[in-house]
Amino acid sequence: NNNDIVREGGMSMYAEIYSRCVNTIFAVWDWDNHHWMESSTFLAAHSDMYFPAHNENLYLLTRFNWLTAGPVHIGTVQWSKKYLSDHLPDILTIERSYSPLGKHHPYNAFRFRMQTIITLNQYYQTIGFTDGHFHSRTDDERLHEWASHKSHWIVPVLNDVPIRIFDALITGGIPIIPESLRFLHPISEIKHDHILFYSAHDIIDPKKLVADAVELFNDGGLEKIVERHVYALNQHHGNGGISRILRSINECFSYVH
């Protein structure tokens, strides 16, 4: 994906490999096409098949690569499917906080997002900015954090489909996301008893909506935790995105010998 290629020196090395390997199919899954256009246009131009993860900028990107397929949303990628299945008993039994989890990476370029998180932090200390050590933690540590909350307040960078929606569902919680995402695929397919949506008013007065999320979680009990977990595991794990990409590649290039 794009994060593999854009590391220091990676783009120039990748471009050289791409230009030399004329008998190789290069497919790129771009997780940041909603805002990182310098990277996205480069990757679209240097791939045989380009897979954006979000709805934004698709027309422009197809001018760099007509064989653009998607969006292919990302889904949960921080735990393997086997790990999640094996740890369902933990997801069911970990004690959960009534405060929503919402630790986000700070991006100063997106001022509305930054101010939203700062405003919500005045009500809930569990919503705020990460300390940068998330990826160095173990699978168990990250699972325990996610499964320790009944709800998750999610602030997208733009109008993207955040991975953390599916992280919340797969660990049994209720994601709380912006109204602007309600009718986007694949969010529109999530059952109403698995998710809640917030307006601009809810940002400045979030307590009622959080209480609704807690009530929704409590009313569903263990049965709904399992239902959310199984649904996200089967429909919104990163493995599914990779499978869809491989099917598309096979459809377009199966004639190549």
Short mmCIF file of C-alpha atoms in Angstrom, two decimals:
data_model
loop_
_atom_site.label_atom_id
_atom_site.label_comp_id
_atom_site.label_asym_id
_atom_site.label_seq_id
_atom_site.Cartn_x
_atom_site.Cartn_y
_atom_site.Cartn_z
CA ASN A 1 0.00 0.00 0.00
CA ASN A 2 1.00 3.65 -0.14
CA ASN A 3 2.58 3.60 3.32
CA ASP A 4 5.10 1.00 2.14
CA ILE A 5 6.20 3.17 -0.78
CA VAL A 6 6.32 6.72 0.60
CA ARG A 7 8.99 6.12 3.23
CA GLU A 8 12.22 8.04 2.81
CA GLY A 9 13.68 7.27 -0.61
CA GLY A 10 10.94 4.76 -1.29
CA MET A 11 9.15 6.60 -4.07
CA SER A 12 12.22 6.98 -6.29
CA MET A 13 13.28 3.37 -5.71
CA TYR A 14 9.76 2.15 -6.41
CA ALA A 15 9.57 4.21 -9.62
CA GLU A 16 12.81 2.65 -10.86
CA ILE A 17 11.59 -0.88 -10.08
CA TYR A 18 8.25 -0.12 -11.75
CA SER A 19 9.92 1.12 -14.93
CA ARG A 20 12.28 -1.86 -15.15
CA CYS A 21 9.89 -4.72 -14.39
CA VAL A 22 7.79 -4.60 -17.52
CA ASN A 23 6.43 -8.14 -17.05
CA THR A 24 5.23 -7.55 -13.48
CA ILE A 25 1.76 -6.38 -12.47
CA PHE A 26 1.97 -3.52 -9.98
CA ALA A 27 -1.14 -2.89 -7.88
CA VAL A 28 -1.29 -0.11 -5.29
CA TRP A 29 -3.83 0.14 -2.46
CA ASP A 30 -3.83 3.84 -1.56
CA TRP A 31 -5.10 4.49 1.98
CA ASP A 32 -4.67 8.29 1.79
CA ASN A 33 -6.18 9.40 -1.51
CA HIS A 34 -8.59 11.68 0.37
CA HIS A 35 -5.86 14.16 1.31
CA TRP A 36 -2.32 13.19 0.21
CA MET A 37 -2.53 14.13 -3.46
CA GLU A 38 1.22 14.38 -4.13
CA SER A 39 1.57 10.75 -3.15
CA SER A 40 -1.70 9.58 -4.71
CA THR A 41 -1.09 11.02 -8.17
CA PHE A 42 2.41 9.52 -8.19
CA LEU A 43 1.10 6.10 -7.17
CA ALA A 44 -1.75 6.16 -9.67
CA ALA A 45 0.71 7.02 -12.45
CA HIS A 46 3.14 4.29 -11.36
CA SER A 47 0.84 1.30 -11.09
CA ASP A 48 -0.88 -1.04 -13.50
CA MET A 49 -3.98 -1.05 -11.33
CA TYR A 50 -4.77 1.57 -8.71
CA PHE A 51 -7.07 1.00 -5.73
CA PRO A 52 -8.08 4.10 -3.72
CA ALA A 53 -9.56 3.56 -0.27
CA HIS A 54 -11.84 6.62 -0.18
CA ASN A 55 -14.36 8.43 -2.39
CA GLU A 56 -12.50 11.72 -2.71
CA ASN A 57 -10.54 12.83 -5.82
CA LEU A 58 -11.48 9.81 -7.91
CA TYR A 59 -11.97 11.69 -11.19
CA LEU A 60 -8.58 13.38 -10.96
CA LEU A 61 -6.85 10.12 -10.08
CA THR A 62 -8.40 8.30 -13.05
CA ARG A 63 -6.64 10.82 -15.31
CA PHE A 64 -3.36 9.37 -14.03
CA ASN A 65 -4.54 5.76 -14.25
CA TRP A 66 -7.65 4.73 -16.14
CA LEU A 67 -7.54 1.32 -14.50
CA THR A 68 -8.67 2.68 -11.13
CA ALA A 69 -10.88 0.32 -9.12
CA GLY A 70 -12.69 1.12 -5.93
CA PRO A 71 -12.95 2.60 -3.51
CA VAL A 72 -11.78 -0.45 -1.57
CA HIS A 73 -12.25 0.50 2.07
CA ILE A 74 -9.58 -0.67 4.46
CA GLY A 75 -11.31 -2.39 7.39
CA THR A 76 -9.58 -3.69 10.50
CA VAL A 77 -5.87 -4.36 9.99
CA GLN A 78 -4.29 -4.08 13.42
CA TRP A 79 -5.21 -7.67 14.43
CA SER A 80 -5.36 -10.87 12.39
CA LYS A 81 -8.69 -12.64 11.97
CA LYS A 82 -7.45 -15.63 13.93
CA TYR A 83 -6.27 -13.44 16.81
CA LEU A 84 -9.65 -11.73 17.00
CA SER A 85 -11.57 -14.99 16.90
CA ASP A 86 -9.35 -16.52 19.57
CA HIS A 87 -9.83 -13.48 21.84
CA LEU A 88 -13.61 -13.18 21.62
CA PRO A 89 -13.89 -14.38 25.27
CA ASP A 90 -11.73 -11.41 26.31
CA ILE A 91 -13.84 -9.01 24.26
CA LEU A 92 -16.93 -10.31 26.06
CA THR A 93 -15.56 -10.09 29.58
CA ILE A 94 -13.31 -7.01 29.76
CA GLU A 95 -14.86 -4.34 31.98
CA ARG A 96 -15.94 -1.34 29.90
CA SER A 97 -15.91 2.39 30.58
CA TYR A 98 -18.97 4.59 30.09
CA SER A 99 -16.74 7.24 28.49
CA PRO A 100 -16.12 6.94 24.74
CA LEU A 101 -12.66 6.14 23.45
CA GLY A 102 -11.41 8.60 20.85
CA LYS A 103 -7.63 8.89 20.74
CA HIS A 104 -6.63 10.33 17.35
CA HIS A 105 -3.38 11.20 15.67
CA PRO A 106 -3.03 15.01 15.40
CA TYR A 107 -2.95 16.51 11.90
CA ASN A 108 -2.51 20.27 12.16
CA ALA A 109 -3.53 20.77 8.54
CA PHE A 110 -7.11 19.82 9.38
CA ARG A 111 -8.21 22.56 11.74
CA PHE A 112 -11.87 21.57 12.10
CA ARG A 113 -10.89 18.05 13.09
CA MET A 114 -8.32 19.33 15.59
CA GLN A 115 -10.83 21.74 17.17
CA THR A 116 -13.50 19.01 17.33
CA ILE A 117 -11.17 16.74 19.30
CA ILE A 118 -10.10 19.59 21.59
CA THR A 119 -13.76 20.48 22.27
CA LEU A 120 -14.75 16.89 23.05
CA ASN A 121 -11.73 16.52 25.32
CA GLN A 122 -13.28 19.13 27.61
CA TYR A 123 -16.02 16.59 28.35
CA TYR A 124 -14.14 13.29 28.09
CA GLN A 125 -10.44 12.79 28.80
CA THR A 126 -10.67 9.51 26.87
CA ILE A 127 -11.06 11.60 23.69
CA GLY A 128 -7.90 13.40 22.61
CA PHE A 129 -4.60 12.97 20.81
CA THR A 130 -2.35 9.92 20.83
CA ASP A 131 1.11 9.96 22.34
CA GLY A 132 2.66 8.40 19.23
CA HIS A 133 3.35 5.00 20.82
CA PHE A 134 0.23 3.18 19.64
CA HIS A 135 1.97 1.04 17.01
CA SER A 136 4.70 -0.05 19.42
CA ARG A 137 2.19 -1.64 21.76
CA THR A 138 1.34 -5.35 21.72
CA ASP A 139 -1.80 -6.83 20.20
CA ASP A 140 -3.09 -7.60 23.70
CA GLU A 141 -2.51 -4.04 24.93
CA ARG A 142 -4.31 -2.53 21.97
CA LEU A 143 -7.20 -5.01 22.17
CA HIS A 144 -7.65 -4.31 25.88
CA GLU A 145 -7.83 -0.57 25.24
CA TRP A 146 -10.42 -0.89 22.49
CA ALA A 147 -12.55 -3.45 24.33
CA SER A 148 -12.51 -1.36 27.53
CA HIS A 149 -15.10 1.10 26.18
CA LYS A 150 -18.77 0.79 25.33
CA SER A 151 -18.55 3.44 22.63
CA HIS A 152 -15.99 5.11 20.37
CA TRP A 153 -16.17 8.73 19.20
CA ILE A 154 -14.62 8.96 15.73
CA VAL A 155 -13.44 12.16 14.03
CA PRO A 156 -12.40 11.55 10.40
CA VAL A 157 -9.68 13.57 8.69
CA LEU A 158 -12.13 14.57 5.93
CA ASN A 159 -15.10 12.59 4.60
CA ASP A 160 -13.12 9.35 4.59
CA VAL A 161 -14.30 6.00 5.95
CA PRO A 162 -12.05 5.60 9.01
CA ILE A 163 -10.54 2.25 9.92
CA ARG A 164 -11.51 2.81 13.54
CA ILE A 165 -15.21 2.37 12.73
CA PHE A 166 -14.49 -1.29 12.12
CA ASP A 167 -12.01 -1.55 14.99
CA ALA A 168 -14.84 -0.40 17.26
CA LEU A 169 -17.34 -2.90 15.86
CA ILE A 170 -14.92 -5.82 15.82
CA THR A 171 -14.16 -5.27 19.52
CA GLY A 172 -17.87 -5.10 20.32
CA GLY A 173 -18.30 -1.35 20.81
CA ILE A 174 -20.65 1.27 19.35
CA PRO A 175 -18.95 3.68 16.89
CA ILE A 176 -20.20 7.29 16.97
CA ILE A 177 -19.45 8.95 13.63
CA PRO A 178 -20.43 12.12 11.70
CA GLU A 179 -23.87 12.38 10.06
CA SER A 180 -22.08 13.20 6.80
CA LEU A 181 -20.94 9.56 6.56
CA ARG A 182 -24.38 8.00 7.16
CA PHE A 183 -25.15 7.17 3.53
CA LEU A 184 -21.65 6.37 2.31
CA HIS A 185 -20.81 2.80 1.33
CA PRO A 186 -20.13 0.63 3.32
CA ILE A 187 -21.38 2.56 6.36
CA SER A 188 -24.93 2.66 5.01
CA GLU A 189 -25.06 -1.15 5.30
CA ILE A 190 -24.28 -1.22 9.05
CA LYS A 191 -27.36 -2.04 11.15
CA HIS A 192 -28.85 0.84 13.13
CA ASP A 193 -28.37 -0.96 16.45
CA HIS A 194 -24.63 -1.11 15.82
CA ILE A 195 -23.80 2.56 15.18
CA LEU A 196 -24.76 6.17 16.05
CA PHE A 197 -24.24 9.46 14.21
CA TYR A 198 -23.38 12.91 15.56
CA SER A 199 -24.21 16.42 14.35
CA ALA A 200 -22.34 19.69 14.87
CA HIS A 201 -24.55 20.34 17.90
CA ASP A 202 -23.49 17.04 19.48
CA ILE A 203 -19.84 18.14 19.34
CA ILE A 204 -20.50 21.06 21.69
CA ASP A 205 -22.94 19.07 23.85
CA PRO A 206 -22.01 15.36 23.52
CA LYS A 207 -23.38 13.91 26.78
CA LYS A 208 -26.84 12.97 25.49
CA LEU A 209 -25.48 11.09 22.49
CA VAL A 210 -22.88 9.28 24.60
CA ALA A 211 -25.65 8.27 27.01
CA ASP A 212 -27.61 6.95 24.02
CA ALA A 213 -24.59 4.92 22.94
CA VAL A 214 -24.19 3.43 26.41
CA GLU A 215 -27.89 2.56 26.49
CA LEU A 216 -27.66 0.95 23.04
CA PHE A 217 -24.67 -1.09 24.19
CA ASN A 218 -26.30 -2.16 27.47
CA ASP A 219 -29.61 -3.10 25.83
CA GLY A 220 -27.85 -5.36 23.34
CA GLY A 221 -25.80 -7.18 25.96
CA LEU A 222 -23.40 -9.98 25.11
CA GLU A 223 -25.48 -11.13 22.16
CA LYS A 224 -24.99 -7.85 20.29
CA ILE A 225 -21.28 -7.72 21.16
CA VAL A 226 -20.90 -11.07 19.43
CA GLU A 227 -23.06 -9.91 16.52
CA ARG A 228 -20.97 -6.79 15.95
CA HIS A 229 -17.76 -8.78 16.28
CA VAL A 230 -18.80 -11.48 13.80
CA TYR A 231 -20.23 -8.96 11.33
CA ALA A 232 -17.06 -6.85 11.27
CA LEU A 233 -14.82 -9.92 11.18
CA ASN A 234 -16.63 -11.35 8.16
CA GLN A 235 -17.38 -8.13 6.26
CA HIS A 236 -14.83 -5.51 7.30
CA HIS A 237 -11.48 -7.09 8.00
CA GLY A 238 -8.51 -5.97 5.90
CA ASN A 239 -8.21 -9.48 4.47
CA GLY A 240 -11.46 -8.83 2.62
CA GLY A 241 -9.99 -5.77 0.91
CA ILE A 242 -6.96 -7.75 -0.22
CA SER A 243 -9.21 -10.50 -1.58
CA ARG A 244 -11.25 -7.96 -3.53
CA ILE A 245 -8.08 -6.44 -4.98
CA LEU A 246 -6.77 -9.85 -6.05
CA ARG A 247 -10.10 -10.70 -7.72
CA SER A 248 -9.99 -7.43 -9.66
CA ILE A 249 -6.40 -8.04 -10.77
CA ASN A 250 -7.31 -11.52 -11.91
CA GLU A 251 -10.29 -10.22 -13.88
CA CYS A 252 -8.23 -7.60 -15.69
CA PHE A 253 -5.01 -9.52 -16.26
CA SER A 254 -6.02 -13.18 -16.50
CA TYR A 255 -5.29 -13.08 -20.24
CA VAL A 256 -1.60 -12.29 -19.62
CA HIS A 257 0.74 -15.27 -20.15
#
